[in-house]
């Protein structure tokens, strides 16, 4: 594996201090800020998630490329500026290095955040939902690069499951094929982002951060590379039940088709449509689930930091 020494990279003061002191770190993506939520809800989410991680005894490292520099940890001003940026690129494995060499500003998806986190020695990452296999993927071939990254890069990704806008059964099949463990936290059913249930059993279940840390340690000891996906159900008081979401999702998918949306634009378009259709309720749920994931990710990072 390579390191970051030949790249233009900046660590925030807080992340630099944590790296030298050995304080547990939790990576955070930035596409959710620039493409996943409208301003100012996106900034509120980004700031509250960072303080939740600090309250658990870990340090947040929000990752983004700003004017060609890879940032591991953003200070307050940089986070605020990014939340207001209208034209940031959405960066995945294919174009992370492009933004750096061309001096561009871009937000990192799950895949690109995993790459940067792993190179910076960060083992745990909190997000909302991963990208996956889209519905009708047999026609569009739209399968997120997040899945291949989970197979390759050794980072534990804490999510609220796969967004129900996707084909969740196919997403789970691809993860199984690629050898990515899918672990649901505290229940038998794999969660579906806005809803606690997906109707699908989770391949694996664990009920404590220490068990997740132990599992990943043993995968490393066996020389099994790659990441792990944790599905952490949204708290009950914040969920939108599955039956209700199905109607909203059908409407959002119909809008995407009518507007001929394809490629990278699909996920942001669907999320924005669902915010509109639910009159902002989906945003409140989205923020609550990311906060919930940040808390669990911090606890896993703390558990990983302890020997044994
Ligand atoms: N989940 C959210 N909001 C988001 C995303 C996921 O709640 O904005 C982003 C993540 O960055 C994820 C990306 O990696 O969508 C997946 O995009 P695509 O399907 O184009 O790979
Ligand atoms: Mn896609």
Coordinates of C-alpha atoms and ligand atoms in Angstrom, one line a residue:
X1 CA 0.0 0.0 0.0
X2 CA 1.1 3.5 -0.8
X3 CA 1.2 6.4 1.6
X4 CA 0.2 10.1 1.4
X5 CA 3.6 11.6 1.5
X6 CA 3.8 12.5 -2.2
X7 CA 0.4 14.1 -2.3
X8 CA -0.8 17.6 -1.4
X9 CA -2.5 16.6 1.8
X10 CA -3.6 18.6 4.9
X11 CA -4.5 17.2 8.2
X12 CA -6.7 19.4 10.5
X13 CA -5.0 20.4 13.7
X14 CA -7.3 18.1 15.6
X15 CA -6.6 15.1 13.4
X16 CA -2.8 15.7 13.4
X17 CA -2.9 15.7 17.2
X18 CA -5.0 12.5 17.3
X19 CA -2.6 10.8 14.9
X20 CA 0.4 11.5 17.1
X21 CA -1.4 10.7 20.4
X22 CA -3.0 7.5 19.1
X23 CA -6.5 8.8 19.7
X24 CA -9.2 6.8 17.8
X25 CA -10.3 8.5 14.6
X26 CA -13.5 8.2 12.6
X27 CA -13.6 9.2 9.0
X28 CA -16.7 11.0 7.5
X29 CA -17.6 11.5 3.9
X30 CA -18.4 14.8 2.3
X31 CA -20.7 13.9 -0.7
X32 CA -23.5 13.6 1.9
X33 CA -22.8 17.3 2.7
X34 CA -22.6 18.6 -0.9
X35 CA -24.9 16.2 -2.8
X36 CA -26.9 14.4 -0.2
X37 CA -28.6 17.2 1.7
X38 CA -29.6 20.8 1.1
X39 CA -28.0 23.8 3.0
X40 CA -28.3 24.5 5.9
X41 CA -29.4 21.1 7.1
X42 CA -26.2 19.6 5.6
X43 CA -24.0 21.9 7.8
X44 CA -26.1 21.2 10.9
X45 CA -25.7 17.5 10.3
X46 CA -21.9 17.7 9.6
X47 CA -21.3 19.7 12.8
X48 CA -23.5 17.6 15.1
X49 CA -22.0 14.4 13.8
X50 CA -18.5 15.7 14.6
X51 CA -19.5 16.6 18.1
X52 CA -21.1 13.2 18.7
X53 CA -17.8 11.5 17.8
X54 CA -15.8 13.8 20.1
X55 CA -18.3 13.1 23.0
X56 CA -17.5 9.4 22.6
X57 CA -13.7 10.0 23.0
X58 CA -12.8 9.8 19.3
X59 CA -11.8 12.4 16.7
X60 CA -13.7 13.1 13.5
X61 CA -11.9 13.4 10.2
X62 CA -14.2 14.7 7.4
X63 CA -12.6 14.1 4.1
X64 CA -12.7 16.2 0.9
X65 CA -10.6 17.7 -1.8
X66 CA -10.3 21.5 -1.7
X67 CA -8.6 23.3 -4.6
X68 CA -6.6 20.2 -5.3
X69 CA -5.5 19.4 -1.7
X70 CA -6.7 16.2 0.0
X71 CA -8.0 17.2 3.4
X72 CA -8.2 14.7 6.2
X73 CA -10.3 16.6 8.8
X74 CA -11.8 20.0 8.0
X75 CA -11.7 23.0 10.4
X76 CA -14.9 24.9 11.1
X77 CA -14.4 27.4 8.2
X78 CA -13.6 24.8 5.7
X79 CA -16.6 22.7 6.7
X80 CA -18.9 25.8 6.4
X81 CA -17.5 26.7 3.0
X82 CA -17.9 23.2 1.7
X83 CA -21.6 23.0 2.9
X84 CA -22.3 26.1 0.8
X85 CA -20.4 25.0 -2.3
X86 CA -22.8 24.5 -5.2
X87 CA -20.4 23.0 -7.8
X88 CA -18.2 20.5 -5.9
X89 CA -17.4 17.4 -7.9
X90 CA -18.7 14.1 -6.6
X91 CA -15.5 12.0 -6.3
X92 CA -15.2 8.2 -6.3
X93 CA -12.3 5.8 -7.0
X94 CA -12.3 6.9 -10.7
X95 CA -11.8 10.6 -10.2
X96 CA -10.3 11.3 -6.7
X97 CA -6.8 11.7 -8.1
X98 CA -8.2 13.8 -11.0
X99 CA -9.5 16.4 -8.6
X100 CA -6.1 16.5 -6.9
X101 CA -4.1 16.9 -10.1
X102 CA -6.5 19.4 -11.7
X103 CA -6.7 21.6 -8.6
X104 CA -10.5 21.0 -8.3
X105 CA -12.8 20.9 -5.3
X106 CA -14.7 17.8 -4.7
X107 CA -16.6 15.8 -2.1
X108 CA -15.7 12.2 -1.5
X109 CA -18.3 9.4 -1.8
X110 CA -18.1 6.2 0.4
X111 CA -15.6 4.7 -2.0
X112 CA -13.2 7.7 -2.2
X113 CA -13.5 8.3 1.6
X114 CA -12.5 4.7 2.3
X115 CA -9.5 5.1 0.1
X116 CA -8.3 8.3 1.8
X117 CA -9.1 6.9 5.3
X118 CA -7.2 3.7 4.7
X119 CA -4.1 5.6 3.5
X120 CA -4.3 7.9 6.6
X121 CA -4.5 4.9 8.9
X122 CA -8.2 5.4 9.8
X123 CA -10.0 2.1 10.3
X124 CA -13.6 3.2 10.9
X125 CA -15.9 5.4 8.8
X126 CA -19.5 6.7 9.5
X127 CA -21.9 7.5 6.7
X128 CA -25.7 7.5 6.0
X129 CA -26.2 4.8 3.4
X130 CA -23.8 3.2 0.9
X131 CA -24.3 3.2 -2.8
X132 CA -25.4 -0.2 -4.3
X133 CA -27.1 -2.0 -7.1
X134 CA -29.8 0.3 -8.6
X135 CA -33.2 -1.0 -9.5
X136 CA -33.2 -2.1 -13.2
X137 CA -29.4 -2.5 -13.1
X138 CA -29.8 -5.3 -15.6
X139 CA -30.6 -2.6 -18.1
X140 CA -28.6 0.4 -16.8
X141 CA -25.6 -1.4 -15.4
X142 CA -25.7 1.2 -12.6
X143 CA -23.8 -0.4 -9.7
X144 CA -22.0 1.9 -7.2
X145 CA -18.2 1.7 -7.0
X146 CA -18.8 1.6 -3.2
X147 CA -19.4 -2.1 -3.4
X148 CA -16.0 -2.9 -5.1
X149 CA -14.3 -0.6 -2.6
X150 CA -15.8 -2.5 0.3
X151 CA -14.3 -5.6 -1.2
X152 CA -10.8 -4.0 -1.5
X153 CA -10.2 -1.5 1.2
X154 CA -9.9 -2.4 4.9
X155 CA -12.3 0.1 6.6
X156 CA -15.3 -0.6 8.7
X157 CA -18.2 1.4 7.2
X158 CA -21.1 2.1 9.5
X159 CA -24.3 2.8 7.6
X160 CA -28.0 2.6 8.2
X161 CA -28.2 -0.1 5.5
X162 CA -28.7 0.4 1.8
X163 CA -31.0 3.1 0.7
X164 CA -34.4 1.6 -0.3
X165 CA -34.1 3.5 -3.6
X166 CA -31.7 0.7 -4.6
X167 CA -32.4 -3.0 -5.3
X168 CA -31.5 -4.1 -1.8
X169 CA -31.6 -7.9 -2.4
X170 CA -29.2 -7.5 -5.4
X171 CA -26.9 -5.2 -3.4
X172 CA -26.6 -7.9 -0.7
X173 CA -25.9 -10.6 -3.4
X174 CA -23.1 -8.6 -4.8
X175 CA -21.6 -8.0 -1.4
X176 CA -21.7 -11.7 -0.7
X177 CA -20.0 -12.5 -4.0
X178 CA -17.3 -10.0 -3.2
X179 CA -16.7 -11.5 0.2
X180 CA -17.8 -8.4 2.1
X181 CA -19.3 -9.1 5.6
X182 CA -22.6 -7.5 6.1
X183 CA -23.3 -7.2 9.9
X184 CA -26.5 -5.7 11.3
X185 CA -26.2 -4.1 14.7
X186 CA -28.7 -5.3 17.3
X187 CA -31.4 -6.9 15.1
X188 CA -31.8 -9.8 12.7
X189 CA -33.3 -7.8 9.8
X190 CA -31.0 -5.7 7.5
X191 CA -32.1 -2.1 7.8
X192 CA -33.3 0.1 4.9
X193 CA -32.0 3.6 5.6
X194 CA -35.1 5.6 6.4
X195 CA -36.8 2.4 7.8
X196 CA -35.6 0.0 10.4
X197 CA -36.6 -3.0 8.3
X198 CA -36.0 -4.1 4.7
X199 CA -37.9 -7.4 4.8
X200 CA -34.5 -9.1 4.3
X201 CA -32.5 -11.1 6.9
X202 CA -29.0 -9.8 7.7
X203 CA -26.2 -12.2 6.8
X204 CA -24.6 -11.6 10.2
X205 CA -25.6 -9.9 13.4
X206 CA -23.5 -8.4 16.3
X207 CA -24.7 -6.6 19.3
X208 CA -21.7 -4.8 20.7
X209 CA -19.0 -2.5 19.3
X210 CA -16.3 -4.7 20.9
X211 CA -17.6 -7.8 18.9
X212 CA -17.4 -5.8 15.6
X213 CA -13.8 -4.7 16.5
X214 CA -12.8 -8.3 17.3
X215 CA -14.3 -9.6 14.0
X216 CA -12.4 -7.1 11.9
X217 CA -9.2 -7.8 13.8
X218 CA -9.5 -11.6 13.1
X219 CA -10.2 -10.9 9.4
X220 CA -6.9 -9.0 9.3
X221 CA -5.1 -11.8 11.1
X222 CA -6.3 -14.2 8.5
X223 CA -5.0 -11.9 5.8
X224 CA -8.5 -11.3 4.4
X225 CA -8.4 -7.8 3.0
X226 CA -11.2 -5.5 2.5
X227 CA -13.8 -3.7 4.5
X228 CA -16.9 -4.6 6.4
X229 CA -20.4 -3.1 6.1
X230 CA -22.3 -2.4 9.4
X231 CA -26.1 -1.9 9.1
X232 CA -27.2 0.2 12.1
X233 CA -31.0 0.7 12.2
X234 CA -32.3 4.2 12.4
X235 CA -33.7 4.9 15.9
X236 CA -37.4 4.0 16.1
X237 CA -38.6 7.5 16.9
X238 CA -36.9 8.8 13.8
X239 CA -37.9 6.2 11.2
X240 CA -40.3 6.5 8.3
X241 CA -41.9 3.0 8.0
X242 CA -41.2 0.9 5.0
X243 CA -44.7 0.8 3.7
X244 CA -44.9 4.5 3.6
X245 CA -41.4 4.9 2.0
X246 CA -42.2 2.6 -0.9
X247 CA -44.8 5.1 -2.2
X248 CA -42.4 8.0 -2.0
X249 CA -39.6 6.0 -3.6
X250 CA -41.8 4.9 -6.5
X251 CA -42.6 8.6 -7.2
X252 CA -39.0 9.6 -7.0
X253 CA -38.0 6.9 -9.4
X254 CA -40.7 7.9 -11.8
X255 CA -39.4 11.5 -11.8
X256 CA -35.8 10.4 -12.4
X257 CA -37.0 8.3 -15.4
X258 CA -39.1 11.2 -16.8
X259 CA -36.1 13.5 -16.5
X260 CA -33.7 11.1 -18.1
X261 CA -31.3 11.2 -15.1
X262 CA -28.3 8.8 -15.3
X263 CA -24.8 8.2 -14.0
X264 CA -23.5 10.1 -11.0
X265 CA -26.6 12.3 -10.9
X266 CA -29.0 9.4 -10.0
X267 CA -28.4 9.2 -6.3
X268 CA -28.4 12.9 -5.6
X269 CA -31.6 13.4 -7.8
X270 CA -33.5 10.6 -6.0
X271 CA -32.5 11.9 -2.5
X272 CA -33.6 15.5 -3.4
X273 CA -36.9 14.2 -4.9
X274 CA -37.6 12.3 -1.7
X275 CA -36.9 15.3 0.4
X276 CA -39.4 17.2 -1.7
X277 CA -42.0 14.5 -1.7
X278 CA -41.8 14.0 2.1
X279 CA -41.8 17.8 2.7
X280 CA -38.5 17.6 4.5
X281 CA -39.3 14.7 6.8
X282 CA -36.8 12.4 5.1
X283 CA -34.1 15.0 5.9
X284 CA -34.8 14.8 9.6
X285 CA -34.6 11.0 9.4
X286 CA -31.4 11.2 7.3
X287 CA -29.8 13.5 9.9
X288 CA -30.9 11.3 12.8
X289 CA -29.5 8.1 11.2
X290 CA -26.1 9.7 10.4
X291 CA -25.8 10.9 14.0
X292 CA -26.7 7.4 15.2
X293 CA -24.0 5.9 12.9
X294 CA -21.4 8.4 14.1
X295 CA -22.0 7.3 17.7
X296 CA -21.6 3.6 16.9
X297 CA -18.6 4.2 14.6
X298 CA -16.8 6.1 17.5
X299 CA -17.5 3.3 19.9
X300 CA -16.1 0.8 17.4
X301 CA -13.0 3.0 16.9
X302 CA -12.5 3.2 20.6
X303 CA -12.9 -0.6 20.9
X304 CA -10.4 -1.2 18.1
X305 CA -7.9 1.1 19.9
X306 CA -8.0 -1.3 23.0
X307 CA -5.7 -4.3 22.7
X308 CA -7.2 -7.8 22.6
Ligands
LIG1 N1 -26.1 8.2 1.3 C1 -26.7 9.3 1.7 N2 -26.5 10.5 1.0 C2 -25.5 10.5 0.0 C3 -24.9 9.3 -0.3 C4 -25.2 8.2 0.4 O1 -27.6 9.4 2.6 O2 -25.3 11.5 -0.5 C5 -23.8 9.3 -1.3 C6 -22.5 8.6 -0.8 O3 -21.4 9.4 -0.9 C7 -22.4 7.3 -1.6 C8 -22.9 7.9 -2.9 O4 -21.1 6.8 -1.7 O5 -24.1 8.6 -2.5 C9 -23.2 6.8 -3.9 O6 -23.3 7.3 -5.2 P1 -23.4 6.4 -6.4 O7 -24.6 5.6 -6.3 O8 -23.4 7.3 -7.6 O9 -22.1 5.5 -6.4
LIG2 MN1 -24.1 4.9 -10.1

